[in-house]
PDB file of C-alpha atoms in Angstrom:
ATOM      1  CA  UNK O   1     201.476 143.754 212.754  1.00 62.00           C
ATOM      2  CA  UNK O   2     202.294 141.151 210.134  1.00 59.00           C
ATOM      3  CA  UNK O   3     201.888 143.673 207.321  1.00 60.00           C
ATOM      4  CA  UNK O   4     204.265 146.120 208.977  1.00 64.00           C
ATOM      5  CA  UNK O   5     206.860 143.411 209.555  1.00 65.00           C
ATOM      6  CA  UNK O   6     206.645 142.354 205.915  1.00 68.00           C
ATOM      7  CA  UNK O   7     207.098 145.941 204.793  1.00 70.00           C
ATOM      8  CA  UNK O   8     210.156 146.350 207.007  1.00 70.00           C
ATOM      9  CA  UNK O   9     211.582 143.100 205.711  1.00 70.00           C
ATOM     10  CA  UNK O  10     211.067 144.160 202.110  1.00 73.00           C
ATOM     11  CA  UNK O  11     212.682 147.535 202.807  1.00 74.00           C
ATOM     12  CA  UNK O  12     215.654 145.895 204.530  1.00 74.00           C
ATOM     13  CA  UNK O  13     216.170 143.538 201.649  1.00 77.00           C
ATOM     14  CA  UNK O  14     215.997 146.390 199.170  1.00 78.00           C
ATOM     15  CA  UNK O  15     218.565 148.347 201.185  1.00 79.00           C
ATOM     16  CA  UNK O  16     220.810 145.288 201.328  1.00 74.00           C
ATOM     17  CA  UNK O  17     220.534 144.794 197.559  1.00 78.00           C
ATOM     18  CA  UNK O  18     221.363 148.465 197.022  1.00 82.00           C
ATOM     19  CA  UNK O  19     224.406 148.164 199.294  1.00 81.00           C
ATOM     20  CA  UNK O  20     225.601 145.031 197.506  1.00 81.00           C
ATOM     21  CA  UNK O  21     225.180 146.697 194.121  1.00 81.00           C
ATOM     22  CA  UNK O  22     227.116 149.731 195.329  1.00 83.00           C
ATOM     23  CA  UNK O  23     229.953 147.550 196.644  1.00 83.00           C
ATOM     24  CA  UNK O  24     230.052 145.593 193.387  1.00 82.00           C
ATOM     25  CA  UNK O  25     230.195 148.828 191.389  1.00 83.00           C
ATOM     26  CA  UNK O  26     233.024 150.175 193.559  1.00 84.00           C
ATOM     27  CA  UNK O  27     234.913 146.894 193.201  1.00 83.00           C
ATOM     28  CA  UNK O  28     234.481 146.952 189.436  1.00 83.00           C
ATOM     29  CA  UNK O  29     235.644 150.589 189.285  1.00 84.00           C
ATOM     30  CA  UNK O  30     238.740 149.707 191.317  1.00 83.00           C
ATOM     31  CA  UNK O  31     239.558 146.818 188.983  1.00 81.00           C
ATOM     32  CA  UNK O  32     239.106 149.047 185.953  1.00 83.00           C
ATOM     33  CA  UNK O  33     241.414 151.640 187.519  1.00 85.00           C
ATOM     34  CA  UNK O  34     244.069 149.002 188.158  1.00 82.00           C
ATOM     35  CA  UNK O  35     243.733 147.719 184.602  1.00 79.00           C
ATOM     36  CA  UNK O  36     244.125 151.255 183.271  1.00 81.00           C
ATOM     37  CA  UNK O  37     247.301 151.720 185.307  1.00 80.00           C
ATOM     38  CA  UNK O  38     248.751 148.458 183.981  1.00 75.00           C
ATOM     39  CA  UNK O  39     247.856 149.489 180.420  1.00 74.00           C
ATOM     40  CA  UNK O  40     249.642 152.782 180.966  1.00 75.00           C
ATOM     41  CA  UNK O  41     252.774 150.993 182.195  1.00 73.00           C
ATOM     42  CA  UNK O  42     252.726 148.626 179.227  1.00 69.00           C
ATOM     43  CA  UNK O  43     252.317 151.541 176.832  1.00 70.00           C
ATOM     44  CA  UNK O  44     255.287 153.280 178.435  1.00 68.00           C
ATOM     45  CA  UNK O  45     257.651 150.351 177.848  1.00 67.00           C
ATOM     46  CA  UNK O  46     260.177 151.299 175.184  1.00 63.00           C
ATOM     47  CA  UNK O  47     259.388 154.986 175.484  1.00 67.00           C
ATOM     48  CA  UNK O  48     262.477 157.127 175.981  1.00 66.00           C
ATOM     49  CA  UNK O  49     261.951 159.344 178.979  1.00 68.00           C
ATOM     50  CA  UNK O  50     264.254 161.858 180.585  1.00 66.00           C
ATOM     51  CA  UNK O  51     265.163 159.272 183.225  1.00 67.00           C
ATOM     52  CA  UNK O  52     266.033 156.566 180.697  1.00 80.00           C
ATOM     53  CA  UNK O  53     267.766 158.696 178.072  1.00 84.00           C
ATOM     54  CA  UNK O  54     271.126 158.705 179.861  1.00 88.00           C
ATOM     55  CA  UNK O  55     270.995 154.948 180.355  1.00 88.00           C
ATOM     56  CA  UNK O  56     270.223 154.337 176.674  1.00 88.00           C
ATOM     57  CA  UNK O  57     273.089 156.596 175.624  1.00 91.00           C
ATOM     58  CA  UNK O  58     275.414 154.561 177.863  1.00 93.00           C
ATOM     59  CA  UNK O  59     274.147 151.332 176.291  1.00 93.00           C
ATOM     60  CA  UNK O  60     274.776 152.605 172.764  1.00 93.00           C
ATOM     61  CA  UNK O  61     278.212 153.894 173.764  1.00 95.00           C
ATOM     62  CA  UNK O  62     279.104 150.413 175.040  1.00 96.00           C
ATOM     63  CA  UNK O  63     278.611 149.010 171.539  1.00 95.00           C
ATOM     64  CA  UNK O  64     280.889 151.701 170.102  1.00 96.00           C
ATOM     65  CA  UNK O  65     283.593 151.155 172.722  1.00 97.00           C
ATOM     66  CA  UNK O  66     283.787 147.397 172.216  1.00 97.00           C
ATOM     67  CA  UNK O  67     283.562 147.637 168.411  1.00 97.00           C
ATOM     68  CA  UNK O  68     286.455 150.103 168.424  1.00 97.00           C
ATOM     69  CA  UNK O  69     288.480 147.804 170.669  1.00 97.00           C
ATOM     70  CA  UNK O  70     288.117 144.822 168.328  1.00 96.00           C
ATOM     71  CA  UNK O  71     289.112 146.931 165.324  1.00 95.00           C
ATOM     72  CA  UNK O  72     292.141 148.306 167.157  1.00 96.00           C
ATOM     73  CA  UNK O  73     293.202 144.834 168.338  1.00 96.00           C
ATOM     74  CA  UNK O  74     294.282 143.825 164.835  1.00 93.00           C
ATOM     75  CA  UNK O  75     297.105 146.370 165.058  1.00 94.00           C
ATOM     76  CA  UNK O  76     298.504 144.544 168.087  1.00 95.00           C
ATOM     77  CA  UNK O  77     298.616 141.075 166.556  1.00 95.00           C
ATOM     78  CA  UNK O  78     302.190 139.777 166.657  1.00 96.00           C
ATOM     79  CA  UNK O  79     302.339 137.246 163.811  1.00 97.00           C
ATOM     80  CA  UNK O  80     305.344 135.450 165.279  1.00 97.00           C
ATOM     81  CA  UNK O  81     303.790 135.003 168.713  1.00 98.00           C
ATOM     82  CA  UNK O  82     300.456 133.948 167.208  1.00 97.00           C
ATOM     83  CA  UNK O  83     302.213 131.401 164.998  1.00 98.00           C
ATOM     84  CA  UNK O  84     303.997 129.923 168.013  1.00 98.00           C
ATOM     85  CA  UNK O  85     300.741 129.730 169.976  1.00 98.00           C
ATOM     86  CA  UNK O  86     298.985 128.044 167.058  1.00 98.00           C
ATOM     87  CA  UNK O  87     301.776 125.490 166.733  1.00 98.00           C
ATOM     88  CA  UNK O  88     301.759 124.672 170.436  1.00 98.00           C
ATOM     89  CA  UNK O  89     297.981 124.386 170.715  1.00 98.00           C
ATOM     90  CA  UNK O  90     297.705 122.325 167.525  1.00 98.00           C
ATOM     91  CA  UNK O  91     300.133 119.700 168.788  1.00 98.00           C
ATOM     92  CA  UNK O  92     299.661 119.624 172.547  1.00 98.00           C
ATOM     93  CA  UNK O  93     298.362 116.320 173.938  1.00 98.00           C
ATOM     94  CA  UNK O  94     296.385 118.318 176.510  1.00 98.00           C
ATOM     95  CA  UNK O  95     295.603 121.986 177.073  1.00 98.00           C
ATOM     96  CA  UNK O  96     294.902 123.718 180.383  1.00 98.00           C
ATOM     97  CA  UNK O  97     293.516 127.222 180.839  1.00 98.00           C
ATOM     98  CA  UNK O  98     293.375 129.356 183.960  1.00 98.00           C
ATOM     99  CA  UNK O  99     292.391 132.853 184.976  1.00 98.00           C
ATOM    100  CA  UNK O 100     290.532 134.626 187.756  1.00 98.00           C
ATOM    101  CA  UNK O 101     287.268 136.542 187.666  1.00 97.00           C
ATOM    102  CA  UNK O 102     286.070 137.422 184.192  1.00 97.00           C
ATOM    103  CA  UNK O 103     289.301 136.069 182.704  1.00 98.00           C
ATOM    104  CA  UNK O 104     288.601 132.727 184.322  1.00 98.00           C
ATOM    105  CA  UNK O 105     285.120 132.603 182.864  1.00 98.00           C
ATOM    106  CA  UNK O 106     286.498 133.234 179.370  1.00 98.00           C
ATOM    107  CA  UNK O 107     289.167 130.582 179.964  1.00 98.00           C
ATOM    108  CA  UNK O 108     286.329 128.116 180.498  1.00 98.00           C
ATOM    109  CA  UNK O 109     285.021 129.196 177.105  1.00 98.00           C
ATOM    110  CA  UNK O 110     288.501 128.762 175.638  1.00 98.00           C
ATOM    111  CA  UNK O 111     288.709 125.189 176.894  1.00 98.00           C
ATOM    112  CA  UNK O 112     285.344 124.433 175.312  1.00 98.00           C
ATOM    113  CA  UNK O 113     286.458 126.011 172.028  1.00 98.00           C
ATOM    114  CA  UNK O 114     289.430 123.671 171.974  1.00 98.00           C
ATOM    115  CA  UNK O 115     287.287 120.629 172.746  1.00 98.00           C
ATOM    116  CA  UNK O 116     284.994 121.607 169.865  1.00 97.00           C
ATOM    117  CA  UNK O 117     287.905 121.076 167.457  1.00 98.00           C
ATOM    118  CA  UNK O 118     289.076 117.973 169.324  1.00 97.00           C
ATOM    119  CA  UNK O 119     292.024 119.523 171.110  1.00 98.00           C
ATOM    120  CA  UNK O 120     291.600 117.986 174.606  1.00 97.00           C
ATOM    121  CA  UNK O 121     291.345 120.856 177.077  1.00 98.00           C
ATOM    122  CA  UNK O 122     289.961 121.815 180.450  1.00 98.00           C
ATOM    123  CA  UNK O 123     289.695 124.853 182.661  1.00 98.00           C
ATOM    124  CA  UNK O 124     291.849 124.497 185.760  1.00 98.00           C
ATOM    125  CA  UNK O 125     290.549 126.516 188.681  1.00 98.00           C
ATOM    126  CA  UNK O 126     293.367 128.517 190.294  1.00 98.00           C
ATOM    127  CA  UNK O 127     292.106 127.355 193.686  1.00 97.00           C
ATOM    128  CA  UNK O 128     292.096 123.683 192.679  1.00 97.00           C
ATOM    129  CA  UNK O 129     295.338 123.950 190.699  1.00 97.00           C
ATOM    130  CA  UNK O 130     297.460 124.086 193.849  1.00 97.00           C
ATOM    131  CA  UNK O 131     295.483 121.251 195.402  1.00 97.00           C
ATOM    132  CA  UNK O 132     296.208 118.568 192.831  1.00 97.00           C
ATOM    133  CA  UNK O 133     294.343 119.661 189.692  1.00 97.00           C
ATOM    134  CA  UNK O 134     297.604 120.371 187.860  1.00 97.00           C
ATOM    135  CA  UNK O 135     298.079 116.608 187.783  1.00 97.00           C
ATOM    136  CA  UNK O 136     296.067 116.885 184.568  1.00 97.00           C
ATOM    137  CA  UNK O 137     299.117 118.458 182.913  1.00 98.00           C
ATOM    138  CA  UNK O 138     302.059 116.394 181.699  1.00 97.00           C
ATOM    139  CA  UNK O 139     305.322 117.173 179.920  1.00 98.00           C
ATOM    140  CA  UNK O 140     304.632 118.555 176.444  1.00 97.00           C
ATOM    141  CA  UNK O 141     301.181 119.881 177.353  1.00 98.00           C
ATOM    142  CA  UNK O 142     300.254 123.564 177.118  1.00 98.00           C
ATOM    143  CA  UNK O 143     298.900 125.845 179.825  1.00 98.00           C
ATOM    144  CA  UNK O 144     297.134 129.084 178.855  1.00 98.00           C
ATOM    145  CA  UNK O 145     297.046 131.911 181.392  1.00 98.00           C
ATOM    146  CA  UNK O 146     294.799 134.952 181.019  1.00 98.00           C
ATOM    147  CA  UNK O 147     295.456 138.020 183.136  1.00 98.00           C
ATOM    148  CA  UNK O 148     295.025 141.559 181.880  1.00 97.00           C
ATOM    149  CA  UNK O 149     297.593 142.947 184.320  1.00 97.00           C
ATOM    150  CA  UNK O 150     299.771 139.835 184.210  1.00 98.00           C
ATOM    151  CA  UNK O 151     300.269 139.842 187.975  1.00 97.00           C
ATOM    152  CA  UNK O 152     297.372 137.731 189.251  1.00 98.00           C
ATOM    153  CA  UNK O 153     298.807 136.217 192.426  1.00 97.00           C
ATOM    154  CA  UNK O 154     296.646 133.100 192.289  1.00 98.00           C
ATOM    155  CA  UNK O 155     298.224 132.131 188.944  1.00 98.00           C
ATOM    156  CA  UNK O 156     301.892 132.516 189.860  1.00 98.00           C
ATOM    157  CA  UNK O 157     302.219 129.220 191.799  1.00 98.00           C
ATOM    158  CA  UNK O 158     300.774 127.397 188.779  1.00 98.00           C
ATOM    159  CA  UNK O 159     303.575 128.832 186.650  1.00 98.00           C
ATOM    160  CA  UNK O 160     306.141 127.186 188.915  1.00 97.00           C
ATOM    161  CA  UNK O 161     304.349 123.839 188.638  1.00 98.00           C
ATOM    162  CA  UNK O 162     304.231 124.103 184.839  1.00 98.00           C
ATOM    163  CA  UNK O 163     307.938 124.925 184.667  1.00 98.00           C
ATOM    164  CA  UNK O 164     308.822 121.955 186.863  1.00 98.00           C
ATOM    165  CA  UNK O 165     306.707 119.568 184.771  1.00 98.00           C
ATOM    166  CA  UNK O 166     307.884 120.740 181.355  1.00 98.00           C
ATOM    167  CA  UNK O 167     304.527 122.253 180.408  1.00 98.00           C
ATOM    168  CA  UNK O 168     304.636 125.045 177.825  1.00 98.00           C
ATOM    169  CA  UNK O 169     303.055 128.355 178.827  1.00 98.00           C
ATOM    170  CA  UNK O 170     301.016 130.780 176.737  1.00 98.00           C
ATOM    171  CA  UNK O 171     300.077 134.023 178.463  1.00 98.00           C
ATOM    172  CA  UNK O 172     297.476 136.493 177.245  1.00 98.00           C
ATOM    173  CA  UNK O 173     298.007 139.859 178.912  1.00 98.00           C
ATOM    174  CA  UNK O 174     298.075 143.590 178.350  1.00 97.00           C
ATOM    175  CA  UNK O 175     301.301 143.931 180.331  1.00 97.00           C
ATOM    176  CA  UNK O 176     304.181 142.412 178.361  1.00 97.00           C
ATOM    177  CA  UNK O 177     306.608 143.100 181.204  1.00 97.00           C
ATOM    178  CA  UNK O 178     304.542 141.339 183.865  1.00 98.00           C
ATOM    179  CA  UNK O 179     305.587 138.165 185.734  1.00 98.00           C
ATOM    180  CA  UNK O 180     303.136 135.996 183.793  1.00 98.00           C
ATOM    181  CA  UNK O 181     304.425 137.394 180.497  1.00 98.00           C
ATOM    182  CA  UNK O 182     308.123 137.036 181.229  1.00 98.00           C
ATOM    183  CA  UNK O 183     307.660 133.464 182.439  1.00 98.00           C
ATOM    184  CA  UNK O 184     305.786 132.414 179.297  1.00 98.00           C
ATOM    185  CA  UNK O 185     307.012 130.638 176.179  1.00 98.00           C
ATOM    186  CA  UNK O 186     304.540 132.657 174.124  1.00 98.00           C
ATOM    187  CA  UNK O 187     302.900 135.997 174.937  1.00 98.00           C
ATOM    188  CA  UNK O 188     299.837 137.345 173.159  1.00 98.00           C
ATOM    189  CA  UNK O 189     299.081 141.010 173.615  1.00 98.00           C
ATOM    190  CA  UNK O 190     295.620 141.875 174.927  1.00 98.00           C
ATOM    191  CA  UNK O 191     294.655 145.396 173.887  1.00 97.00           C
ATOM    192  CA  UNK O 192     291.859 147.184 175.740  1.00 97.00           C
ATOM    193  CA  UNK O 193     290.854 150.762 174.925  1.00 97.00           C
ATOM    194  CA  UNK O 194     288.599 151.141 177.971  1.00 97.00           C
ATOM    195  CA  UNK O 195     285.844 149.308 179.802  1.00 98.00           C
ATOM    196  CA  UNK O 196     282.262 150.211 178.926  1.00 97.00           C
ATOM    197  CA  UNK O 197     281.134 151.563 182.295  1.00 96.00           C
ATOM    198  CA  UNK O 198     281.614 155.220 183.216  1.00 96.00           C
ATOM    199  CA  UNK O 199     284.213 154.345 185.860  1.00 97.00           C
ATOM    200  CA  UNK O 200     286.290 152.241 183.424  1.00 97.00           C
ATOM    201  CA  UNK O 201     286.289 149.508 186.064  1.00 96.00           C
ATOM    202  CA  UNK O 202     283.971 146.635 185.073  1.00 97.00           C
ATOM    203  CA  UNK O 203     285.407 143.641 183.211  1.00 96.00           C
ATOM    204  CA  UNK O 204     283.506 144.295 179.994  1.00 97.00           C
ATOM    205  CA  UNK O 205     285.635 145.345 177.018  1.00 98.00           C
ATOM    206  CA  UNK O 206     288.594 143.448 178.439  1.00 98.00           C
ATOM    207  CA  UNK O 207     286.446 140.309 178.512  1.00 97.00           C
ATOM    208  CA  UNK O 208     285.401 140.835 174.893  1.00 97.00           C
ATOM    209  CA  UNK O 209     289.031 141.368 173.876  1.00 98.00           C
ATOM    210  CA  UNK O 210     290.124 138.136 175.555  1.00 98.00           C
ATOM    211  CA  UNK O 211     287.243 136.252 173.977  1.00 98.00           C
ATOM    212  CA  UNK O 212     288.217 137.616 170.551  1.00 98.00           C
ATOM    213  CA  UNK O 213     291.791 136.377 170.942  1.00 98.00           C
ATOM    214  CA  UNK O 214     290.591 132.874 171.765  1.00 98.00           C
ATOM    215  CA  UNK O 215     288.182 132.941 168.820  1.00 98.00           C
ATOM    216  CA  UNK O 216     291.024 133.970 166.520  1.00 98.00           C
ATOM    217  CA  UNK O 217     293.206 131.162 167.833  1.00 98.00           C
ATOM    218  CA  UNK O 218     290.485 128.596 167.259  1.00 98.00           C
ATOM    219  CA  UNK O 219     289.925 129.798 163.688  1.00 98.00           C
ATOM    220  CA  UNK O 220     293.669 129.540 163.054  1.00 98.00           C
ATOM    221  CA  UNK O 221     293.961 126.067 164.585  1.00 98.00           C
ATOM    222  CA  UNK O 222     291.117 124.821 162.387  1.00 98.00           C
ATOM    223  CA  UNK O 223     293.190 125.866 159.376  1.00 97.00           C
ATOM    224  CA  UNK O 224     296.433 124.549 160.832  1.00 97.00           C
ATOM    225  CA  UNK O 225     295.070 121.104 161.643  1.00 97.00           C
ATOM    226  CA  UNK O 226     292.693 120.740 158.708  1.00 97.00           C
ATOM    227  CA  UNK O 227     289.803 120.089 161.063  1.00 97.00           C
ATOM    228  CA  UNK O 228     286.673 119.229 159.079  1.00 95.00           C
ATOM    229  CA  UNK O 229     282.993 119.947 159.566  1.00 92.00           C
ATOM    230  CA  UNK O 230     282.326 116.206 159.323  1.00 93.00           C
ATOM    231  CA  UNK O 231     284.425 115.681 162.435  1.00 93.00           C
ATOM    232  CA  UNK O 232     282.518 118.358 164.299  1.00 94.00           C
ATOM    233  CA  UNK O 233     279.197 116.856 163.183  1.00 92.00           C
ATOM    234  CA  UNK O 234     280.108 113.644 164.979  1.00 92.00           C
ATOM    235  CA  UNK O 235     280.728 115.306 168.339  1.00 92.00           C
ATOM    236  CA  UNK O 236     277.987 117.927 167.985  1.00 93.00           C
ATOM    237  CA  UNK O 237     274.797 116.094 166.966  1.00 91.00           C
ATOM    238  CA  UNK O 238     272.672 118.249 169.244  1.00 92.00           C
ATOM    239  CA  UNK O 239     270.775 121.449 168.493  1.00 90.00           C
ATOM    240  CA  UNK O 240     270.264 123.354 165.270  1.00 90.00           C
ATOM    241  CA  UNK O 241     273.991 123.253 164.489  1.00 90.00           C
ATOM    242  CA  UNK O 242     274.059 119.485 164.803  1.00 87.00           C
ATOM    243  CA  UNK O 243     271.012 119.108 162.601  1.00 86.00           C
ATOM    244  CA  UNK O 244     272.548 121.342 159.919  1.00 87.00           C
ATOM    245  CA  UNK O 245     275.926 119.623 160.010  1.00 87.00           C
ATOM    246  CA  UNK O 246     274.287 116.210 159.780  1.00 88.00           C
ATOM    247  CA  UNK O 247     272.006 117.321 156.921  1.00 81.00           C
ATOM    248  CA  UNK O 248     268.839 116.868 158.930  1.00 61.00           C
ATOM    249  CA  UNK O 249     265.706 118.913 158.344  1.00 47.00           C
ATOM    250  CA  UNK O 250     265.276 121.728 160.822  1.00 39.00           C
TER     251      UNK O 250
END
């Protein structure tokens, strides 16, 4: 009958509403559970656990290793060799820098350091150097080589080119008896106590040591040449440094 059909329809709708409500409740519970898990992960960030303790100790040890290296480096500074390097770099019409791997990356930084005090310089890729890039160098220029072991094969052909063209050579290396050292006009000792990783294999402390030598050279050349902040302000108008040098409000 019509009444029975209506009753069935009402019951079906009620059951459907109940099912929908149940599904919505389950969905909401699942979302709340996921949110709770995310909150737990966020709360755990920065917490030292047994699994992270060893890693944090290694991180702290890295600071100690590199700090010790920089302090020890001062004992290896040869004033005579540094003075010669400063003189050459202060007067060279152009400066080239080359190295491989991490040393090459820091040589790029070295070239930029020189440009920042208006000593024209560029990084010369060892690969490009033997394919014409050494045409940048002329007689009286200076080429800086960086090689911890002093035997980097990719750099040796560049030495021959520099010798033939009358380009002065500065080598930064730990091995004073190496081919790159003995071929140089000036040799700067690179001291490295050890790398920061547990295998003493990654180019970490050695990279910091090389960077420190180039920073020291730049500081010395600024004194040697009388380079002024006003000069730097002209070529570095950008960023916070440029604003400060040009007396602009930050």
